[in-house]
Short mmCIF file of C-alpha atoms and ligand atoms in Angstrom, two decimals:
data_model
loop_
_atom_site.label_atom_id
_atom_site.label_comp_id
_atom_site.label_asym_id
_atom_site.label_seq_id
_atom_site.Cartn_x
_atom_site.Cartn_y
_atom_site.Cartn_z
CA MET A 774 -4.09 -27.11 -11.01
CA ILE A 775 -2.04 -23.95 -11.38
CA GLY A 776 0.28 -23.35 -8.45
CA SER A 777 -0.44 -26.69 -6.79
CA SER A 778 3.20 -27.75 -7.09
CA LEU A 779 4.36 -24.80 -5.00
CA PRO A 780 5.85 -25.41 -1.55
CA VAL A 781 4.16 -24.12 1.58
CA ALA A 782 5.99 -21.14 3.08
CA PRO A 783 7.20 -21.67 6.67
CA ALA A 784 6.27 -18.03 7.47
CA TRP A 785 4.10 -15.81 5.29
CA PHE A 786 5.21 -12.36 6.43
CA ARG A 787 8.66 -10.99 7.04
CA ARG A 788 9.20 -7.98 9.24
CA GLU A 789 11.80 -5.55 10.47
CA SER A 790 11.79 -2.85 13.17
CA LEU A 791 12.84 0.55 11.87
CA ALA A 792 13.57 3.92 13.45
CA GLY A 793 10.72 6.07 14.70
CA GLY A 794 8.58 3.28 16.18
CA VAL A 795 7.87 1.92 12.70
CA THR A 796 7.73 -1.77 11.82
CA TRP A 797 7.83 -2.90 8.21
CA LEU A 798 6.19 -6.10 7.04
CA ASP A 799 5.61 -7.65 3.65
CA GLU A 800 4.79 -10.90 1.87
CA PRO A 801 8.07 -12.15 0.37
CA HIS A 802 6.47 -14.98 -1.63
CA VAL A 803 4.40 -12.57 -3.71
CA ALA A 804 5.73 -11.22 -7.03
CA ALA A 805 7.15 -7.72 -6.62
CA PHE A 806 4.37 -5.94 -8.49
CA ALA A 807 1.70 -7.18 -6.04
CA ARG A 808 3.85 -7.18 -2.90
CA CYS A 809 2.92 -4.12 -0.91
CA ASN A 810 4.69 -2.71 2.11
CA ILE A 811 2.72 -2.95 5.35
CA TRP A 812 3.60 -0.38 8.01
CA HIS A 813 2.88 -0.51 11.74
CA VAL A 814 3.44 2.58 13.88
CA ARG A 815 3.45 2.40 17.65
CA GLY A 816 1.69 5.24 19.45
CA ARG A 817 1.11 5.90 23.13
CA ASP A 818 -2.66 5.41 23.10
CA ARG A 819 -3.17 3.55 19.86
CA ASP A 820 -1.22 2.18 16.96
CA LEU A 821 -1.48 2.81 13.27
CA LEU A 822 -1.41 0.24 10.51
CA VAL A 823 -0.87 1.40 6.94
CA ASP A 824 -2.15 -1.12 4.37
CA THR A 825 -2.65 -4.82 4.90
CA GLY A 826 -1.30 -6.90 2.01
CA LEU A 827 -3.18 -9.48 -0.04
CA GLY A 828 -4.98 -11.18 2.82
CA LEU A 829 -3.65 -14.67 2.05
CA ALA A 830 -2.69 -15.31 5.70
CA SER A 831 -3.75 -13.62 8.91
CA LEU A 832 -1.64 -10.55 9.61
CA GLN A 833 -2.92 -10.37 13.19
CA ALA A 834 -1.99 -13.99 13.89
CA ALA A 835 1.45 -13.51 12.37
CA ALA A 836 2.30 -10.52 14.58
CA THR A 837 0.32 -10.89 17.81
CA ASP A 838 2.83 -8.71 19.69
CA LEU A 839 2.09 -5.79 17.34
CA PHE A 840 -1.66 -6.17 17.52
CA ASP A 841 -2.17 -6.48 21.28
CA ARG A 842 -3.47 -2.89 21.57
CA PRO A 843 -6.00 -0.66 19.79
CA VAL A 844 -5.05 -0.13 16.17
CA THR A 845 -6.41 2.07 13.40
CA ALA A 846 -5.88 0.52 9.97
CA VAL A 847 -5.57 3.05 7.17
CA LEU A 848 -5.90 1.89 3.59
CA THR A 849 -3.90 4.18 1.31
CA HIS A 850 -6.21 3.07 -1.52
CA ALA A 851 -8.36 0.07 -2.44
CA HIS A 852 -6.14 -1.86 -4.87
CA PHE A 853 -6.21 -5.55 -4.02
CA ASP A 854 -2.57 -5.81 -2.98
CA HIS A 855 -3.16 -3.25 -0.18
CA VAL A 856 -6.59 -4.19 1.20
CA GLY A 857 -6.80 -7.99 1.21
CA GLY A 858 -6.20 -8.15 4.97
CA ALA A 859 -8.32 -5.11 5.87
CA HIS A 860 -11.26 -7.23 7.02
CA GLU A 861 -9.17 -8.33 10.02
CA PHE A 862 -9.22 -4.81 11.48
CA ALA A 863 -12.48 -3.35 12.77
CA ASP A 864 -11.26 0.26 12.80
CA ARG A 865 -10.34 0.55 9.13
CA ARG A 866 -10.41 3.86 7.35
CA ALA A 867 -10.02 5.12 3.82
CA HIS A 868 -10.84 8.04 1.57
CA PRO A 869 -14.48 8.31 0.40
CA ALA A 870 -13.41 7.80 -3.23
CA GLU A 871 -12.19 4.27 -2.36
CA ALA A 872 -15.13 3.33 -0.13
CA THR A 873 -17.24 1.55 -2.76
CA GLU A 874 -14.38 -0.65 -3.90
CA LEU A 875 -13.55 -1.56 -0.30
CA ALA A 876 -17.13 -2.52 0.47
CA GLU A 877 -17.69 -4.37 -2.81
CA PRO A 878 -14.37 -5.27 -4.43
CA GLN A 879 -14.86 -5.38 -8.19
CA GLY A 880 -11.57 -4.04 -9.54
CA PHE A 881 -8.69 -6.08 -10.93
CA ALA A 882 -7.42 -8.74 -8.55
CA GLY A 883 -5.88 -12.16 -8.85
CA LEU A 884 -2.90 -14.37 -8.13
CA THR A 885 -2.25 -15.43 -11.71
CA ALA A 886 -1.54 -13.44 -14.86
CA ALA A 887 -4.65 -15.01 -16.37
CA ASP A 888 -6.84 -13.72 -13.54
CA LEU A 889 -5.43 -10.20 -13.94
CA GLY A 890 -6.36 -10.27 -17.61
CA SER A 891 -4.19 -9.83 -20.68
CA ASP A 892 -4.79 -6.09 -21.09
CA LEU A 893 -3.61 -5.28 -17.57
CA VAL A 894 -0.68 -7.70 -17.83
CA LEU A 895 0.47 -6.08 -21.08
CA GLN A 896 0.18 -2.65 -19.46
CA LEU A 897 2.16 -3.72 -16.38
CA ARG A 898 4.87 -5.35 -18.48
CA ALA A 899 5.12 -2.20 -20.59
CA ALA A 900 5.59 -0.19 -17.39
CA GLY A 901 8.56 -2.41 -16.53
CA TYR A 902 7.07 -5.02 -14.22
CA GLU A 903 7.80 -8.69 -14.52
CA ILE A 904 4.48 -10.50 -14.33
CA PRO A 905 5.00 -14.24 -13.94
CA ASP A 906 2.16 -16.64 -14.79
CA THR A 907 1.74 -17.26 -11.07
CA LEU A 908 2.22 -14.36 -8.67
CA LEU A 909 3.27 -16.58 -5.75
CA ASP A 910 6.39 -18.71 -5.35
CA ALA A 911 5.02 -20.44 -2.26
CA LEU A 912 1.62 -21.08 -0.72
CA PRO A 913 0.40 -19.61 2.58
CA HIS A 914 -0.94 -23.00 3.66
CA GLU A 915 -1.47 -26.55 2.40
CA GLY A 916 -4.28 -26.84 -0.12
CA PHE A 917 -4.43 -23.11 -0.85
CA SER A 918 -6.13 -22.43 -4.17
CA LEU A 919 -4.79 -19.55 -6.24
CA ALA A 920 -7.87 -19.61 -8.42
CA GLY A 921 -10.13 -19.20 -5.39
CA TYR A 922 -8.59 -15.87 -4.37
CA ARG A 923 -11.08 -13.08 -3.74
CA VAL A 924 -10.60 -9.81 -1.89
CA PRO A 925 -12.84 -9.96 1.19
CA PRO A 926 -15.24 -7.01 1.41
CA ALA A 927 -14.10 -4.60 4.13
CA PRO A 928 -16.33 -1.52 4.28
CA ALA A 929 -14.61 1.45 5.87
CA ALA A 930 -15.62 2.11 9.49
CA ALA A 931 -14.72 5.78 9.04
CA LEU A 932 -13.75 7.99 6.13
CA LEU A 933 -10.58 10.05 5.88
CA ARG A 934 -10.36 13.35 4.08
CA ASP A 935 -7.50 15.71 3.32
CA GLY A 936 -6.42 17.51 6.49
CA ASP A 937 -7.86 14.98 8.95
CA ILE A 938 -5.56 14.21 11.87
CA LEU A 939 -4.94 10.72 13.22
CA ASP A 940 -3.91 11.17 16.85
CA LEU A 941 -2.01 8.28 18.43
CA GLY A 942 -1.60 10.07 21.78
CA ASP A 943 2.03 11.14 21.60
CA ARG A 944 2.23 11.58 17.84
CA SER A 945 -0.13 12.46 15.05
CA PHE A 946 -0.40 12.05 11.32
CA GLU A 947 -2.14 14.32 8.84
CA VAL A 948 -4.11 12.79 5.99
CA LEU A 949 -2.98 14.02 2.56
CA HIS A 950 -5.29 13.34 -0.36
CA LEU A 951 -2.91 12.32 -3.16
CA PRO A 952 -5.03 11.29 -6.17
CA GLY A 953 -3.58 10.19 -9.50
CA HIS A 954 -2.66 6.54 -9.05
CA SER A 955 -6.23 6.08 -7.82
CA PRO A 956 -8.96 8.64 -7.08
CA GLY A 957 -8.86 8.25 -3.30
CA SER A 958 -5.16 7.61 -2.74
CA ILE A 959 -4.01 9.08 0.54
CA GLY A 960 -0.73 9.56 2.35
CA LEU A 961 -0.03 10.09 6.04
CA TRP A 962 2.33 12.86 7.06
CA GLU A 963 3.98 13.37 10.44
CA SER A 964 5.44 16.88 10.22
CA ARG A 965 7.33 16.60 13.54
CA THR A 966 9.47 13.69 12.30
CA GLY A 967 9.22 14.18 8.54
CA ILE A 968 7.87 10.64 8.10
CA LEU A 969 5.61 10.25 5.08
CA PHE A 970 3.62 7.13 4.27
CA SER A 971 2.96 7.70 0.58
CA GLY A 972 1.01 4.63 -0.52
CA ASP A 973 1.18 4.24 -4.29
CA ALA A 974 1.21 7.98 -4.94
CA LEU A 975 5.01 7.77 -4.94
CA TYR A 976 7.36 4.83 -4.60
CA ASP A 977 10.82 4.03 -5.93
CA GLY A 978 9.70 1.95 -8.91
CA PRO A 979 7.67 2.40 -12.10
CA LEU A 980 4.62 4.46 -11.15
CA LEU A 981 1.27 3.30 -12.47
CA TYR A 982 -0.78 6.17 -13.86
CA ASP A 983 -3.00 4.57 -16.48
CA LEU A 984 -4.82 1.93 -14.49
CA PRO A 985 -8.62 2.03 -14.35
CA GLY A 986 -9.28 5.03 -12.08
CA SER A 987 -5.86 6.62 -12.57
CA SER A 988 -5.54 10.21 -13.75
CA ILE A 989 -2.44 12.04 -14.94
CA GLU A 990 -4.38 15.30 -14.55
CA GLN A 991 -4.81 14.56 -10.84
CA TYR A 992 -1.30 13.15 -10.51
CA VAL A 993 0.42 16.43 -11.45
CA PRO A 994 -0.76 18.47 -8.42
CA THR A 995 -0.13 15.45 -6.19
CA LEU A 996 3.53 15.30 -7.23
CA GLU A 997 3.86 19.08 -6.92
CA ARG A 998 2.53 18.85 -3.39
CA LEU A 999 4.94 16.05 -2.46
CA LEU A 1000 7.87 18.08 -3.84
CA ASP A 1001 7.21 20.73 -1.20
CA LEU A 1002 7.29 18.40 1.81
CA SER A 1003 10.41 18.42 4.00
CA VAL A 1004 10.45 14.66 4.39
CA SER A 1005 13.07 12.78 6.36
CA VAL A 1006 11.91 9.42 5.04
CA VAL A 1007 9.23 8.18 2.68
CA HIS A 1008 7.77 4.79 3.55
CA ALA A 1009 5.97 3.93 0.33
CA GLY A 1010 3.44 1.38 -0.83
CA HIS A 1011 6.12 -0.62 -2.64
CA ASP A 1012 9.90 -0.86 -2.84
CA PRO A 1013 12.51 0.41 -0.37
CA SER A 1014 12.07 3.61 1.63
CA PHE A 1015 13.88 6.76 0.52
CA GLY A 1016 14.72 10.30 1.54
CA ARG A 1017 14.10 13.83 0.33
CA ASP A 1018 16.61 13.85 -2.53
CA ARG A 1019 15.14 10.72 -4.04
CA LEU A 1020 11.61 12.08 -3.59
CA ARG A 1021 12.59 15.21 -5.48
CA LYS A 1022 14.22 13.22 -8.30
CA LEU A 1023 11.25 10.86 -8.70
CA ALA A 1024 8.61 13.58 -8.52
CA THR A 1025 10.52 15.89 -10.89
CA ASP A 1026 11.07 13.13 -13.46
CA TYR A 1027 7.41 12.08 -13.46
CA LEU A 1028 6.22 15.68 -13.62
CA ALA A 1029 8.39 16.18 -16.72
CA LEU A 1030 6.91 13.03 -18.26
CA PHE A 1031 3.32 14.01 -17.42
CA ARG A 1032 3.75 17.54 -18.74
CA ALA A 1033 5.45 16.45 -21.98
ZN1 LIG B 907 -2.08 0.63 -6.18
#
């Protein structure tokens, strides 16, 4: 059975506390392409969670100290690597254009190259991603079956549109609709601190703009909008965080590519 020779990971998530009341978590045993950043933001009255990973192990159980108060989970978009753990959070929110996929996951998903399908794998490899036959190098628990992986349905409890404000009591984030990577991709922007959670609209790695549901036409105004933000730090859906100069370089380069 594929993956059955893999060891069991002693801990599934790793985490680090960052400046600004932000905690970063991810799933280190997942291949880079499907390993999303998970962000937790502490607020006075409630906390914010941005994306949830693949859902292979309980995020709540792994970080009980973070989830001991009310939390709003925002899904930046409905790709499987971001929403697998969403079902664990009752107050989960997303853009209307991602709502159907969240409620009834039917898009690409899988823990093996075979499950992703050869067309997608070719596309991802062409974009510069290494796609191993098995996307895990360890199992979340004994007896875990890679072939049995499904994204649990997690219908949104509320919908988020451009301009909506998420108020945590002492800080607030504005919802930015940033389509292009997916139709309902959103970012969260805290103008007071310059913190931007960008999801997969912009990260410091090969952007994916020709997936099912992607649109270069929509991506252009998204990147133009991001160029104008006075960010202090971008906490993205993948890869390390970066600052304004890097944002400008990435957005400018992709705009040139898209306009060519
Ligand atoms: Zn994505």
